[in-house]
Coordinates of C-alpha atoms and ligand atoms in Angstrom, one line a residue:
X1 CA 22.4 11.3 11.8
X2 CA 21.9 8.7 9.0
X3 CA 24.4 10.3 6.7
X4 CA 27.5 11.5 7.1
X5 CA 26.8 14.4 5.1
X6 CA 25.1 15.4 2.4
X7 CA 28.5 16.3 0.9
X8 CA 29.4 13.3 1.6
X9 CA 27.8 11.4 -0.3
X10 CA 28.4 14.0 -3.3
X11 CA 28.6 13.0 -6.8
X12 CA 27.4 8.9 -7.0
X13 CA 27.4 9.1 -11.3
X14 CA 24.1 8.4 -12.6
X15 CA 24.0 8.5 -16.3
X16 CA 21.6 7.1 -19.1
X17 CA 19.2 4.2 -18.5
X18 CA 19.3 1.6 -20.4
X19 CA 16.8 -0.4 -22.2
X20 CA 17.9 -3.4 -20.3
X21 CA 17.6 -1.2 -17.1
X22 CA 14.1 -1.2 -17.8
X23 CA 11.1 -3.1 -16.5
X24 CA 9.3 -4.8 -19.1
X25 CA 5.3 -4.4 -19.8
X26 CA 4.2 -7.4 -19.8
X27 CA 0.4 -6.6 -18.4
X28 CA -1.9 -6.0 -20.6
X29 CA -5.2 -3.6 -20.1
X30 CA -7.7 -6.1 -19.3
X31 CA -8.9 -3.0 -16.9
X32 CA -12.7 -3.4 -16.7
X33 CA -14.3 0.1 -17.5
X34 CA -14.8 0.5 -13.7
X35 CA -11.5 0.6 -12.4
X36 CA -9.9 2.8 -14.7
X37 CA -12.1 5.1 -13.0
X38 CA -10.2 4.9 -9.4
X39 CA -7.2 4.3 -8.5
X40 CA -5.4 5.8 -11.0
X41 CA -2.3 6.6 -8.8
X42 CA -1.9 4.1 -5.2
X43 CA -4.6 5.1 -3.4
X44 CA -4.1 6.8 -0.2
X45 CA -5.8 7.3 2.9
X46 CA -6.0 5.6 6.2
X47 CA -7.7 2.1 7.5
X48 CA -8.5 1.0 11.0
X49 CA -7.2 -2.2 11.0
X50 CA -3.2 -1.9 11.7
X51 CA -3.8 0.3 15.3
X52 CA -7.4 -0.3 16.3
X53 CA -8.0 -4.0 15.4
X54 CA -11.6 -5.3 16.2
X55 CA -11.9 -2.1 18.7
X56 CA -13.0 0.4 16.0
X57 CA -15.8 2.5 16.5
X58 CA -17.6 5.5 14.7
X59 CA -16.1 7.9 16.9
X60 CA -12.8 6.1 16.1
X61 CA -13.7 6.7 12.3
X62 CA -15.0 10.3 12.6
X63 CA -11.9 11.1 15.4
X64 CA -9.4 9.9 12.1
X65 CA -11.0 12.1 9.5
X66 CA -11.1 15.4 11.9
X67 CA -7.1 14.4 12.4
X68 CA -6.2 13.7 8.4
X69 CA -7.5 17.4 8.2
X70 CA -6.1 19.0 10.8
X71 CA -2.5 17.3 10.7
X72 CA -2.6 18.2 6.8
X73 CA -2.7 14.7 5.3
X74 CA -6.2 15.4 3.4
X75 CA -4.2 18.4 2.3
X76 CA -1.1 16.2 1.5
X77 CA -2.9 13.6 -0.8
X78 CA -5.0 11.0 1.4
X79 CA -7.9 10.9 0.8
X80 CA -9.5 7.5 1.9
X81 CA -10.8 7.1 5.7
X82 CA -11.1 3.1 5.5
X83 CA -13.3 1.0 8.2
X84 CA -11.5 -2.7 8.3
X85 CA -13.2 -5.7 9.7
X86 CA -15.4 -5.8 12.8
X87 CA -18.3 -3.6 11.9
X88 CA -20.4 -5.8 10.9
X89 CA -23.7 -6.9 12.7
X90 CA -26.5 -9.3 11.7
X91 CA -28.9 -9.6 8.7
X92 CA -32.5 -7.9 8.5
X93 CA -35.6 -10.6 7.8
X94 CA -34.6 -9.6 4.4
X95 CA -31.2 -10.3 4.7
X96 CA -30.0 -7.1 4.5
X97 CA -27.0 -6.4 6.6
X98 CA -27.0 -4.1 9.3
X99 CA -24.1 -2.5 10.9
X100 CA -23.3 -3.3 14.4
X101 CA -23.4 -1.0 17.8
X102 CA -20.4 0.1 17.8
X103 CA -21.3 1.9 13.9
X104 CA -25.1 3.3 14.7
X105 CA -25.6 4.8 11.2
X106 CA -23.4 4.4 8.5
X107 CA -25.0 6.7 6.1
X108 CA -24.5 9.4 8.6
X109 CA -20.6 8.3 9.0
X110 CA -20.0 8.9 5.6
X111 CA -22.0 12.0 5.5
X112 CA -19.7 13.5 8.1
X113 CA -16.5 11.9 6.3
X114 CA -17.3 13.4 3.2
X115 CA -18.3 16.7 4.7
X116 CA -14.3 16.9 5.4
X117 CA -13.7 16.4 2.2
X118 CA -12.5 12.5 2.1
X119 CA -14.0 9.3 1.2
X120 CA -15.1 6.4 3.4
X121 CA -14.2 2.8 2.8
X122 CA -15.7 -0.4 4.0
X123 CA -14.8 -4.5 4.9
X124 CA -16.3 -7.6 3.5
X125 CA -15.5 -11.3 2.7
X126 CA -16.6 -13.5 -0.2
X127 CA -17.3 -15.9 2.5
X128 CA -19.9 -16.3 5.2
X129 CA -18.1 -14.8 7.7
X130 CA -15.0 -12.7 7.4
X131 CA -11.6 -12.9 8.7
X132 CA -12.4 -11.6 12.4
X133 CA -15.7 -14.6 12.5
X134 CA -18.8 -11.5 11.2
X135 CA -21.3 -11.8 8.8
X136 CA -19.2 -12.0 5.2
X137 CA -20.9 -10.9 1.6
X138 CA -21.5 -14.6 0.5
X139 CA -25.2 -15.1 -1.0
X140 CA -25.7 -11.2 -0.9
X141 CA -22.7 -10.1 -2.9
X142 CA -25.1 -7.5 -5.0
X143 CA -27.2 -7.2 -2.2
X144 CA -24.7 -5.7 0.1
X145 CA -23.0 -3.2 -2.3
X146 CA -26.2 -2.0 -3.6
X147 CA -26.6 -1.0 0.3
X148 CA -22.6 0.3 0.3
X149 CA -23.6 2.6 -2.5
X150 CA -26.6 3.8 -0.7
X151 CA -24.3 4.6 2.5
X152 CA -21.6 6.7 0.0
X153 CA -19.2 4.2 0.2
X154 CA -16.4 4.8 -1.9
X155 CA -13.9 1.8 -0.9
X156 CA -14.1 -1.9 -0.8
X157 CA -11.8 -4.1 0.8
X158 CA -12.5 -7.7 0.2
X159 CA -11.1 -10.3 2.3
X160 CA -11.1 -14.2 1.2
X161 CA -11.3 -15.3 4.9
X162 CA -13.8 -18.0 5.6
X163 CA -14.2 -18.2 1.6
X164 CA -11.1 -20.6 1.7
X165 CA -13.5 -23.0 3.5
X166 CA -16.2 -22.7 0.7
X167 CA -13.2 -23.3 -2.1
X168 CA -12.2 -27.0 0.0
X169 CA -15.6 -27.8 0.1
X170 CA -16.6 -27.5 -2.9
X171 CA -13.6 -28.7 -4.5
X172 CA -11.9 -31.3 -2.4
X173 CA -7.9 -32.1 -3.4
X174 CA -8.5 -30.1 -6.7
X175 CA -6.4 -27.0 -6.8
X176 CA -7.3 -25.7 -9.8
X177 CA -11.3 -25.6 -9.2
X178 CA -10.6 -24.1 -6.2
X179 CA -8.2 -21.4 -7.8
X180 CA -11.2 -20.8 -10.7
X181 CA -13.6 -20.8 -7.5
X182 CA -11.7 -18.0 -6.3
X183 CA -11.7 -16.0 -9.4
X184 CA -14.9 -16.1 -9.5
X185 CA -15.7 -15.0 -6.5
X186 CA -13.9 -11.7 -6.6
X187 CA -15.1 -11.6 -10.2
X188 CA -18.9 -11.5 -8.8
X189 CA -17.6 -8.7 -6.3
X190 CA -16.2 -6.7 -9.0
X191 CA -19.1 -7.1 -11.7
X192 CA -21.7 -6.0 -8.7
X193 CA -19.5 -3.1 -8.3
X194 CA -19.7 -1.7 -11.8
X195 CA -23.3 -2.9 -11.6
X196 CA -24.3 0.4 -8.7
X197 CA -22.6 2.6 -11.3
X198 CA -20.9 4.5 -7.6
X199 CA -17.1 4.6 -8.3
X200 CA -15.1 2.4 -5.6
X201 CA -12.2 1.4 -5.2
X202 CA -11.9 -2.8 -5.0
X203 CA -9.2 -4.0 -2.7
X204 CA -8.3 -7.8 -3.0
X205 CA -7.1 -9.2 0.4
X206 CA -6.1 -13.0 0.6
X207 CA -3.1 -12.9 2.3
X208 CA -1.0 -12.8 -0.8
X209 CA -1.3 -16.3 -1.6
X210 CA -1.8 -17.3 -4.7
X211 CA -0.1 -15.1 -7.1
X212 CA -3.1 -12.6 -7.2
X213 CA -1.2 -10.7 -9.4
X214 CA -1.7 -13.2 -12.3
X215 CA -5.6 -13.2 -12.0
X216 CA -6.7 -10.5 -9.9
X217 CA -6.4 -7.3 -12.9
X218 CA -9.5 -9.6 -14.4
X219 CA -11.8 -9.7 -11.3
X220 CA -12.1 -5.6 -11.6
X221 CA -9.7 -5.6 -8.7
X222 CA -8.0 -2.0 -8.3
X223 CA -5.4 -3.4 -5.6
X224 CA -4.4 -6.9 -4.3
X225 CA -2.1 -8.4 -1.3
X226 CA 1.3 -9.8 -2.6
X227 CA 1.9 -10.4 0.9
X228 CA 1.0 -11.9 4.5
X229 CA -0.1 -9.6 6.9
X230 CA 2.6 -6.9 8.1
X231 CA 3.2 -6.2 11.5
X232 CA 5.0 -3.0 13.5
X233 CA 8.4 -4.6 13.1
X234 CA 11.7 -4.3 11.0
X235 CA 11.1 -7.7 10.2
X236 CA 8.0 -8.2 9.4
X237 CA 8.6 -5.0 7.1
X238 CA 11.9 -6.2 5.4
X239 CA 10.3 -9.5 5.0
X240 CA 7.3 -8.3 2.7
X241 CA 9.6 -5.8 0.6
X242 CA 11.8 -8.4 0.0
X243 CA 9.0 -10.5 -1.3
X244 CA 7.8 -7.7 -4.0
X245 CA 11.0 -8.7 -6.1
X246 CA 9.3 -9.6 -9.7
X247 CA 6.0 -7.6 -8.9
X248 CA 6.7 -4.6 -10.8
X249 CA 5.1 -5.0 -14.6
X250 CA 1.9 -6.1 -12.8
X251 CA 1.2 -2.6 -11.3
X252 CA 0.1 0.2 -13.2
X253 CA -2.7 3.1 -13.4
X254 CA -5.5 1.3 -11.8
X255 CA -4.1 -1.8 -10.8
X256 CA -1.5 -2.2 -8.0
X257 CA 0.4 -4.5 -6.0
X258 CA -0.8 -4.2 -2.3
X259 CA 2.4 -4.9 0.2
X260 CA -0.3 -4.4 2.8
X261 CA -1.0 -1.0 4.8
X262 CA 1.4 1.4 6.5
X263 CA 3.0 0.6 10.2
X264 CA 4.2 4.0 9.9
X265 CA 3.6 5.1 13.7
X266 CA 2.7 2.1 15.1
X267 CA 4.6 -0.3 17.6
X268 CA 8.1 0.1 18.3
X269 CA 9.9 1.3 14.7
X270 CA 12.4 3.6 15.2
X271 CA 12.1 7.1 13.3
X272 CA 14.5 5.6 11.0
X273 CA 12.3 2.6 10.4
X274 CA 9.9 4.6 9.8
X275 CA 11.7 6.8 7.3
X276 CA 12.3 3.7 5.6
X277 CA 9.1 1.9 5.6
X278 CA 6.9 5.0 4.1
X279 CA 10.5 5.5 1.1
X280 CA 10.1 2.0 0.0
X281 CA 6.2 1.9 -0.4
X282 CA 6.7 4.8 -2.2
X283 CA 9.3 3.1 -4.5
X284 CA 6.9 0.3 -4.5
X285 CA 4.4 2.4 -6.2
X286 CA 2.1 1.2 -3.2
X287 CA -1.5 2.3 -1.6
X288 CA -0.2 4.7 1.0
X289 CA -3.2 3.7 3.7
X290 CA -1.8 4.6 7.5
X291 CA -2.6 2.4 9.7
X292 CA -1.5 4.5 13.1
X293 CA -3.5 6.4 15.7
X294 CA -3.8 9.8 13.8
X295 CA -5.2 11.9 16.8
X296 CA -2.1 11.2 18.9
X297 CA 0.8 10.7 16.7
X298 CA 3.9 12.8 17.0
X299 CA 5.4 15.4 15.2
X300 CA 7.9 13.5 13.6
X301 CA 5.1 10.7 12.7
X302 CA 3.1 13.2 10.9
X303 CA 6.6 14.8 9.1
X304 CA 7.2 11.3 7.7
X305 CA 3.4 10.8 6.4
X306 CA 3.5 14.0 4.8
X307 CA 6.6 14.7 3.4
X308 CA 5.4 15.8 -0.4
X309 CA 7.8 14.8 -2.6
X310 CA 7.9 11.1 -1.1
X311 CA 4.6 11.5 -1.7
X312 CA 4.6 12.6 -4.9
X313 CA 7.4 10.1 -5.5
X314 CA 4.4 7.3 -5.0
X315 CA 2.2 9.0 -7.0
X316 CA 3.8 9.7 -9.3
X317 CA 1.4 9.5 -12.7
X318 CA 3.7 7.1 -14.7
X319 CA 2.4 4.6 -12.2
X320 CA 5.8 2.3 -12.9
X321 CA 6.6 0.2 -9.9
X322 CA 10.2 0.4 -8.6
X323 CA 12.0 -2.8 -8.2
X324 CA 15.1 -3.7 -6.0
X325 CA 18.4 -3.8 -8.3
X326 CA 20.9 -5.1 -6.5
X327 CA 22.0 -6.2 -2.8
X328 CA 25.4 -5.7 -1.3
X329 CA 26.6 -7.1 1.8
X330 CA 23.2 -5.7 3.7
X331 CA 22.7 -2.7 1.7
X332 CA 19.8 -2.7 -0.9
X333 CA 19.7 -0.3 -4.1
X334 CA 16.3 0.3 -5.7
X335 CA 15.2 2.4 -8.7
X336 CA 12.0 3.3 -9.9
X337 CA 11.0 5.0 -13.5
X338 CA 9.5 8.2 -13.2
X339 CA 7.7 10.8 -15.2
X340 CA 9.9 12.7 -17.9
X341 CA 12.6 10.8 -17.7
X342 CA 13.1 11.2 -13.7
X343 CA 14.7 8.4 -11.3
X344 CA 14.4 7.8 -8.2
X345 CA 17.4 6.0 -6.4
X346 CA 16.8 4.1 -2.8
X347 CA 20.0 2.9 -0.8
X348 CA 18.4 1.4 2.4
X349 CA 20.8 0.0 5.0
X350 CA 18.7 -3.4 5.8
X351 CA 21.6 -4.4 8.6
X352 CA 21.4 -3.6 12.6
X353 CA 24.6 -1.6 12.0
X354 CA 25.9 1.8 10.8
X355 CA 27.9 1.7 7.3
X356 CA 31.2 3.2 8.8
X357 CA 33.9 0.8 9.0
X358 CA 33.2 -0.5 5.8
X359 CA 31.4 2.0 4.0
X360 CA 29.0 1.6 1.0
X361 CA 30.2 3.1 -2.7
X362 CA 27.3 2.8 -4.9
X363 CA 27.6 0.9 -8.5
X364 CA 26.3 2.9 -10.6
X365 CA 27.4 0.4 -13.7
X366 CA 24.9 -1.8 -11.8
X367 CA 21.8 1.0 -12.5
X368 CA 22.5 1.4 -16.1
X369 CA 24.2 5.1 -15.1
X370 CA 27.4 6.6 -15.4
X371 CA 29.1 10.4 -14.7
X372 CA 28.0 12.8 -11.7
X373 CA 24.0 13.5 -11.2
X374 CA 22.7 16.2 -9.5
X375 CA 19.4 15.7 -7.3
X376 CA 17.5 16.1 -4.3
X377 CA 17.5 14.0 -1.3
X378 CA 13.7 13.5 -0.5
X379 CA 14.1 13.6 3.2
X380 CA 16.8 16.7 3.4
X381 CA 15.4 18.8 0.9
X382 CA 18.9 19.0 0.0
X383 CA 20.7 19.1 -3.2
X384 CA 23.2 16.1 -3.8
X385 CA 25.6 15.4 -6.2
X386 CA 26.3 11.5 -6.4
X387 CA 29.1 10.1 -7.7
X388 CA 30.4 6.5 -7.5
X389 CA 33.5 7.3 -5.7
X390 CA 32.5 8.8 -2.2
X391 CA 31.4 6.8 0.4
X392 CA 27.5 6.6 1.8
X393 CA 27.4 5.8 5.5
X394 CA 23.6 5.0 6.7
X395 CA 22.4 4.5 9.7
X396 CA 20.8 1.0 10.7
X397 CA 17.2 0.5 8.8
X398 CA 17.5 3.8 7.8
X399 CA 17.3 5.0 3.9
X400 CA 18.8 7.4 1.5
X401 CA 16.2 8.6 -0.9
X402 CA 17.0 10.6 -3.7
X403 CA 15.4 11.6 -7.4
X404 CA 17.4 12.6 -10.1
X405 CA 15.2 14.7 -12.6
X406 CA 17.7 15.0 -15.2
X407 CA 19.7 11.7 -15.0
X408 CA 21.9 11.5 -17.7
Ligands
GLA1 C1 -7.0 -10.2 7.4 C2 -6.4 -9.0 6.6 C3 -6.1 -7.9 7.5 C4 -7.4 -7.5 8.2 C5 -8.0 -8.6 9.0 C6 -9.3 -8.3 9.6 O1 -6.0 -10.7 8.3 O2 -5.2 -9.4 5.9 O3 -5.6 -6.8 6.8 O4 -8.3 -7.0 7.3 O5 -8.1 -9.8 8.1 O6 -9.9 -9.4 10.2

């Protein structure tokens, strides 16, 4: 078990937040009119990429949306069924883009997506060619999502890829043209967007370089990367959450910090990893996209995706990130705003050992808190009082997850 007890942890005080306990608003709603449309909480759904790589096909894609419905993820909030790179085929005599063998008809795929009730998403790159060497969006930027609209798309991911190339090209040794090169870029995207009138979701993917979350509200952008690609490890995963410290008055209702897409399922994590992985995006106010091999995942797998209140945790409609508030030894606490007053309170055990021989006692000084709360432990289901004084042993990677409705 990853606690000792439920009991055990009993009574950590939480009390009143304070002002300074709160993370300030800096970002102003430079929203364009588009993406206030979408995305108003993380999106959610689930994208090729992370299990399938350049192997996806449109049984793949159809074989996903019959499984989000019948393993109750539709019914649990996802909603997005996203196609990554590696669709792509060549362009028509009239440079219109055509979809390779592997997808046949696209309108048809997201006929039979949306006849499940979900949305489909597509790939592209401001560049030539896109990240896995296809045909990119660059030269046809309205061109192509005038024929995404006419599919039913309803999700783009944009990847800078091969546009880097374009950037050094054009602007040799001169960072800042080649940052305002950028811009624009993703600005075109986002303008031809609003242009088809369709509401999609615009996903910004450069590999987190950059700072994105400086310039990329103003592009139209509904999501961006703050981070390098993740992978099906512990520390590829610890890495990127580590690197979301500062993120949080960026993200809001319609614009959100991207730690990249759920591992949840895939590789070798450990239930606990898992556990841990899906609590912190969920902190994180992130897009909750699974990236695992929805026919065949187990049990457990599926418990984890679904689990409503982390879930609604994520979604929750404040749409206030959750930042990381202190570190002790290997033990991180986070908090995140919620709703009404609500708190949600993550202790994750980042260390390869079990707390036991020198157990954990969170500082609730350190939160802004004080006094005994009572709340629910998100993957229990059980009550807890938390106090300062009793000790919390967790397992290695694994998490303690609990919101407080009332903390006073
Ligand atoms: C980049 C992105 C990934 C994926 C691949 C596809 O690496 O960061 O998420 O889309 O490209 O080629």
């Amino acid at each position: 078990m990853r606690l000792v007890a439920s009991s055990a942890i009993a009574v950590l005080a939480l009390a009143t937040l304070t002002a300074a306990s709160q993370t300030p608003r800096t970002h102003k709603a430079t929203q364009p009119p588009r993406s206030q449309m979408v995305a108003q909480t993380p999106p959610m759904g689930w994208n090729s990429w992370n299990y399938f790589r350049r192997n996806v096909t449109d049984k793949d894609i159809r074989a996903a949306a019959d499984a989000m419905v019948a393993s109750g993820m539709r019914d649990a909030g996802y909603v997005y069924v996203n196609i990554d790179d590696t669709w792509e085929g060549e362009r028509d005599a009239n440079g219109e883009l055509q979809s390779n063998s592997k997808f046949p008809d696209m309108k048809a795929l997201a006929d039979y997506v949306h006849s499940k009730g979900l949305k489909l998403g597509i790939y592209s790159s401001p560049g030539p060619k896109t990240c896995a060497g296809f045909e990119g969006s660059l030269g046809h930027e309205a061109q192509d999502v005038r024929l995404f609209a006419s599919w039913g798309i309803d999700y783009l991911k944009y990847d800078l890829c091969s546009f880097r190339g374009v950037m050094r090209t054009q602007a040799p040794n001169d960072p800042a043209e080649q940052m305002r090169l950028m811009e624009a870029a993703f600005t075109k995207m986002g303008n031809a967007l609003r242009a088809t009138g369709r509401p999609m979701v615009y996903s910004l993917s450069m590999g987190g370089r950059d700072a994105a979350w400086e310039w990329a509200p103003s592009t139209g952008a509904n999501l961006w990367r703050t981070t390098r690609d993740i992978q099906p490890n512990w520390d590829r995963i610890y890495a990127i959450l580590s690197q979301q410290d500062g993120l949080a008055r960026y993200a809001g209702p319609g614009h959100w910090n991207d730690p990249d897409m759920l591992e949840v399922g895939n590789g070798k994590l450990t239930l606990a990893e898992d556990r841990s992985h899906f609590s912190i995006w969920a902190m994180l106010a992130a897009p909750l996209l699974a990236g695992n091999d929805l026919p065949h995942m187990t049990p457990e797998v599926r418990d984890v995706l679904t689990n409503r209140d982390v879930i609604a945790l994520d979604q929750d409609r404040l749409g206030r990130e959750g930042s990381r508030i202190y570190t002790e030894g290997e033990v991180d606490v986070w908090t995140r705003h919620l709703v009404g007053g609500a708190l949600a309170v993550a202790v994750l055990n980042a260390g390869a050992n079990r707390y036991s021989s020198h157990p954990f006692h969170l500082n609730l000084a350190k939160l802004g808190l004080h006094g005994p709360q009572r709340g629910k432990d998100l993957w229990t289901g059980k009550e807890v009082t938390l106090t300062s004084n009793m000790p919390i042993e967790i397992a290695s990677h694994d998490i303690l997850l609990v919101r407080l409705p009332q903390p006073k």
